[in-house]
XYZ file of C-alpha atoms in Angstrom:
362
model
C -7.730 -45.380 37.972
C -5.859 -42.207 36.971
C -7.606 -39.433 35.090
C -5.824 -37.489 32.385
C -6.407 -33.739 32.224
C -8.290 -32.721 29.102
C -7.126 -29.416 27.581
C -8.931 -27.239 25.062
C -6.683 -25.529 22.513
C -7.669 -22.064 21.340
C -6.154 -20.509 18.233
C -6.459 -16.708 18.076
C -6.173 -15.233 14.621
C -6.183 -11.567 15.550
C -6.757 -9.978 12.152
C -7.804 -6.991 14.082
C -7.192 -4.201 11.595
C -7.725 -5.756 8.189
C -10.191 -3.389 6.532
C -13.567 -4.915 5.898
C -12.924 -7.920 8.122
C -14.913 -8.284 11.306
C -13.724 -10.607 14.058
C -15.455 -13.951 13.804
C -15.499 -17.179 15.808
C -15.808 -20.597 14.176
C -16.218 -23.587 16.493
C -14.902 -26.902 15.228
C -14.846 -29.682 17.837
C -12.681 -28.316 20.657
C -10.770 -25.715 18.609
C -11.816 -22.084 18.499
C -10.524 -19.845 15.715
C -10.925 -16.092 16.000
C -9.246 -13.306 14.110
C -5.280 -12.058 14.538
C -2.475 -9.385 13.873
C 1.289 -8.794 13.840
C 4.469 -6.311 14.497
C 7.739 -4.912 16.928
C 10.264 -2.077 17.525
C 13.179 -1.914 19.926
C 13.220 0.613 22.746
C 12.974 0.417 26.526
C 9.740 -0.872 27.993
C 9.021 2.390 29.796
C 9.114 4.196 26.435
C 6.495 1.954 24.803
C 3.152 3.701 24.497
C 0.846 0.748 25.081
C 3.072 -0.696 27.776
C 2.982 2.623 29.613
C -0.806 2.320 29.897
C -0.653 -1.007 31.740
C -1.290 -0.247 35.413
C -0.825 -3.760 36.827
C 2.692 -5.049 37.556
C 1.334 -8.534 36.931
C 0.181 -7.628 33.423
C 3.422 -5.773 32.706
C 5.247 -8.995 33.473
C 2.951 -10.898 31.099
C 3.671 -8.265 28.414
C 7.423 -8.702 28.878
C 7.163 -12.477 28.813
C 5.191 -12.407 25.564
C 7.643 -9.925 24.085
C 10.646 -12.066 25.007
C 8.954 -15.201 23.660
C 8.230 -13.556 20.299
C 11.661 -11.954 20.057
C 13.370 -15.255 20.731
C 10.960 -16.989 18.327
C 10.183 -19.566 20.978
C 7.472 -22.175 20.604
C 5.645 -21.699 23.902
C 5.618 -20.296 27.414
C 3.405 -20.837 30.431
C 1.899 -17.609 31.735
C 0.328 -16.940 35.112
C -2.868 -15.394 33.830
C -6.438 -16.627 34.156
C -8.376 -14.574 31.615
C -7.898 -15.352 27.911
C -9.463 -12.068 26.780
C -6.904 -10.133 28.839
C -4.136 -12.255 27.334
C -5.391 -11.350 23.858
C -5.416 -7.644 24.747
C -1.864 -7.763 26.117
C -0.720 -9.630 23.009
C -2.122 -6.861 20.820
C -0.398 -4.240 22.947
C 2.919 -6.029 22.421
C 2.216 -6.103 18.692
C 1.299 -2.402 18.444
C 4.342 -1.324 20.431
C 6.794 -3.525 18.564
C 6.097 -3.336 14.857
C 9.152 -5.245 13.655
C 7.703 -8.567 14.828
C 6.572 -8.968 11.238
C 6.953 -12.743 11.366
C 4.304 -13.224 14.081
C 0.982 -14.255 12.591
C -1.046 -15.151 15.669
C -1.043 -17.347 18.750
C -2.842 -20.309 20.227
C -3.232 -21.192 23.865
C -4.185 -23.942 26.245
C -6.105 -23.112 29.419
C -4.191 -25.457 31.749
C -5.935 -24.477 34.966
C -7.611 -21.456 36.567
C -4.290 -19.621 36.940
C -2.165 -20.820 34.031
C -2.341 -20.472 30.248
C 0.141 -22.053 27.865
C 0.893 -19.429 25.190
C 2.064 -20.753 21.792
C 2.962 -18.252 19.024
C 2.201 -18.956 15.379
C 4.819 -17.631 12.972
C 4.413 -16.722 9.320
C 7.932 -17.801 8.413
C 10.793 -20.150 9.085
C 14.044 -18.811 10.556
C 15.624 -18.757 7.085
C 12.660 -16.857 5.641
C 12.787 -14.365 8.505
C 16.443 -13.647 7.781
C 15.670 -12.998 4.112
C 12.736 -10.738 5.037
C 14.920 -8.811 7.500
C 17.387 -8.109 4.691
C 14.571 -6.864 2.439
C 13.207 -4.648 5.198
C 16.686 -3.234 5.821
C 17.157 -2.455 2.124
C 13.750 -0.786 1.937
C 14.483 1.268 5.035
C 17.834 2.448 3.726
C 16.227 3.777 0.521
C 14.251 6.189 2.677
C 16.827 6.991 5.338
C 19.380 7.875 2.645
C 17.137 10.843 1.759
C 17.023 12.099 5.347
C 19.821 14.165 6.857
C 20.537 14.975 10.484
C 19.943 18.721 10.071
C 16.398 18.341 8.663
C 13.508 19.398 10.882
C 11.130 16.686 12.068
C 8.299 17.810 9.764
C 10.527 17.341 6.703
C 11.736 13.934 7.901
C 8.179 12.826 8.550
C 6.993 14.038 5.132
C 9.767 12.129 3.319
C 8.668 8.937 5.101
C 4.993 9.602 4.391
C 5.574 10.410 0.710
C 7.636 7.270 0.156
C 5.173 4.899 1.820
C 2.157 6.419 0.081
C 3.725 6.576 -3.379
C 5.291 3.093 -3.242
C 2.413 1.121 -1.711
C -0.849 -0.039 -3.219
C -3.823 -0.881 -1.037
C -4.490 -4.588 -1.572
C -6.729 -6.582 0.753
C -5.244 -9.825 -0.599
C -1.733 -8.958 0.596
C -0.301 -12.063 2.285
C 1.446 -10.105 5.043
C -0.982 -7.192 5.103
C -0.881 -6.938 8.882
C 2.885 -6.282 8.969
C 5.660 -3.982 7.824
C 6.848 -6.696 5.437
C 3.771 -6.219 3.257
C 4.756 -2.586 2.623
C 8.219 -3.744 1.560
C 6.412 -5.866 -1.016
C 4.514 -2.722 -2.091
C 1.038 -4.105 -1.305
C -0.669 -3.752 2.045
C -3.724 -2.753 4.062
C -4.122 -0.116 6.747
C -2.316 -2.162 9.417
C 0.788 -2.525 7.272
C 0.807 1.167 6.351
C 0.497 2.302 9.974
C 3.047 -0.210 11.272
C 5.628 0.799 8.666
C 5.019 4.494 9.276
C 5.681 3.926 12.988
C 8.729 1.782 12.237
C 10.332 4.440 10.027
C 9.401 7.443 12.180
C 11.105 5.872 15.141
C 14.218 5.277 13.032
C 14.575 9.077 12.890
C 13.551 9.654 16.521
C 9.962 10.725 15.887
C 7.708 9.136 18.528
C 4.819 7.386 16.795
C 1.812 5.330 17.904
C -0.560 3.014 16.021
C -4.215 4.041 16.512
C -7.179 1.808 15.690
C -10.802 2.577 14.954
C -13.217 2.441 12.044
C -14.655 4.446 9.201
C -18.084 6.014 9.644
C -19.403 2.997 7.713
C -18.007 0.669 10.384
C -15.014 -0.710 8.462
C -11.989 -1.394 10.679
C -9.139 1.049 10.151
C -5.724 1.996 11.530
C -3.648 5.162 11.394
C -0.983 6.900 13.507
C -0.295 9.625 16.016
C 3.110 11.353 15.891
C 4.858 13.646 18.353
C 6.454 16.767 16.871
C 7.526 19.926 18.673
C 5.861 19.062 21.998
C 2.506 18.245 20.387
C 0.755 15.138 19.111
C -0.814 14.953 15.629
C -2.745 12.284 13.732
C -1.614 10.911 10.355
C -3.301 8.514 7.936
C -1.119 7.097 5.155
C -3.837 4.914 3.662
C -6.405 7.364 2.288
C -3.680 9.550 0.888
C -3.943 9.343 -2.897
C -6.255 11.170 -5.261
C -8.045 9.598 -8.226
C -4.878 10.042 -10.325
C -2.693 8.233 -7.785
C -1.004 11.428 -6.623
C -0.020 11.875 -2.955
C -2.364 14.089 -0.922
C -2.109 15.473 2.617
C -5.688 15.562 3.845
C -4.804 13.562 6.973
C -1.227 14.756 7.506
C -0.708 15.971 11.097
C -4.350 16.743 11.744
C -6.153 17.240 15.029
C -8.269 14.659 16.813
C -11.307 16.795 15.949
C -10.441 16.612 12.248
C -9.839 12.850 12.243
C -13.173 12.302 13.998
C -14.949 13.901 11.043
C -14.000 10.785 9.038
C -13.213 8.025 11.537
C -14.294 6.621 14.878
C -11.592 5.907 17.456
C -11.838 2.495 19.110
C -8.412 1.954 20.617
C -7.094 -0.462 23.238
C -5.906 2.442 25.400
C -6.428 6.180 25.598
C -5.022 8.024 22.573
C -3.165 11.362 22.522
C -5.420 14.417 22.436
C -3.933 15.957 19.256
C -5.247 19.530 19.473
C -2.441 21.541 17.852
C -2.401 22.683 14.213
C 1.172 24.026 14.170
C 2.522 21.070 12.163
C -0.662 20.416 10.161
C 0.279 20.252 6.474
C -1.949 23.062 5.185
C -1.245 25.327 8.139
C 2.484 24.738 7.798
C 2.345 25.696 4.121
C 0.166 28.801 4.463
C -2.918 27.080 3.055
C -5.046 27.071 6.216
C -7.932 29.520 6.654
C -8.877 30.246 10.244
C -11.260 32.938 8.991
C -12.848 33.859 5.681
C -10.265 35.808 3.705
C -11.058 36.094 0.009
C -8.172 38.487 -0.541
C -5.638 35.923 0.677
C -7.333 33.200 -1.351
C -7.032 35.390 -4.485
C -3.360 36.022 -3.733
C -2.721 32.288 -3.485
C -4.408 31.689 -6.855
C -2.453 34.474 -8.540
C 0.812 33.287 -7.000
C 0.194 29.803 -8.420
C -0.601 31.276 -11.837
C 2.586 33.359 -11.811
C 4.542 30.114 -11.304
C 2.658 28.395 -14.144
C 1.007 26.075 -11.623
C -2.631 25.146 -12.151
C -4.094 23.898 -8.891
C -4.676 24.979 -5.304
C -5.876 23.084 -2.238
C -6.726 24.888 1.004
C -8.237 23.790 4.306
C -10.754 25.713 6.394
C -10.514 25.711 10.174
C -14.184 24.928 10.742
C -17.560 24.541 9.058
C -18.417 28.246 9.341
C -15.329 29.339 7.418
C -15.894 26.560 4.881
C -19.531 27.573 4.313
C -18.569 31.228 3.825
C -15.846 30.348 1.318
C -18.113 27.979 -0.602
C -20.904 30.576 -0.692
C -18.646 33.342 -2.038
C -16.609 31.260 -4.478
C -19.123 28.766 -5.786
C -22.701 29.789 -5.032
C -22.139 33.489 -5.750
C -19.977 32.643 -8.756
C -16.892 34.668 -7.829
C -14.338 31.937 -8.461
C -14.091 32.688 -12.184
C -13.626 36.387 -11.433
C -10.512 35.437 -9.447
C -9.056 32.847 -11.824
C -10.204 34.387 -15.101
C -13.158 33.811 -17.377
C -11.090 32.378 -20.211
C -10.063 29.180 -18.409
C -11.665 25.817 -17.666
C -12.056 25.270 -13.922
C -12.622 22.101 -11.906
C -13.488 22.493 -8.238
C -14.180 20.096 -5.404
C -15.620 21.327 -2.124
C -15.260 18.621 0.544
C -17.225 19.614 3.627
C -16.235 16.538 5.640
C -12.536 17.284 5.268
C -13.042 21.090 5.107
C -10.955 21.122 1.919
C -11.373 23.276 -1.190
C -9.657 21.940 -4.301
C -9.385 24.141 -7.389
C -7.788 23.176 -10.700
C -7.724 25.192 -13.915
C -6.352 25.009 -17.440
């Protein structure tokens, strides 16, 4: 009597970054569902950040096989790998490196034997739908790239991309394609979509960019980026980038690792760039960064704004000591009105976590 092999099918729904969603496992008969992701971008394998952190030639080959399978939109491939958790990790690395694989929803697999896993991608869309989405993504991209010229410096190019994404996207946890660049094209996304699209567009203008994952201090999953400008890495978060009036802010624009860690925890698949420079940090770049307490310079900034009929100022302090000194002098000691004028109404916000001082008057 012959015995048939009995396979167990596993479906991995890697919704790894969706804010507020923790990975969960639901067992139903012999099928296991866990959480999934998406993305892709075209450059040589040795230039891909996550790929470059794979030390095993065997796993690099698995990475390339998964990449080719997803690019060709194939239904399945047999991989010489024994550990499903490692397969999941490599899949995510492919996704984070290649953020234009927007049509990839997840994958399922069959553990055929101790050395072989059958890998079967799950796609969001049909071939016809993918072609339509590619056209929409192209049109969206061109709207931004048309505002960028060759002679612009990288900071300016990056800021144009950042401003467009932030101002044209609403955070919406119900976004159907929230884990992909396509969701941003539809103007509604979550942190994964924001960070994938930021990477996608930065690399269109030759700015190296990496997707970074972690969580808020409250434990909610989050994603942001690291960019490479002028021989230094910086961290950027496009998601928490609007104020209460919906205006674009720059509190996480080219910040250091130390600054990002004041708000987020880093929990990445591989080591992330150090990000220690402040040379391209938004407030430093615009003369709004205080490395020491300097009330005279602060007063000059206020008066310069007033001379231009502007009515607000935001500055960043280098550390908690400078912030505490500025807050003490301006707020506790009541000197802010002496600088701005006693005949105006003043609103101020002192954010110790972000080391930001926001002043508005009328």
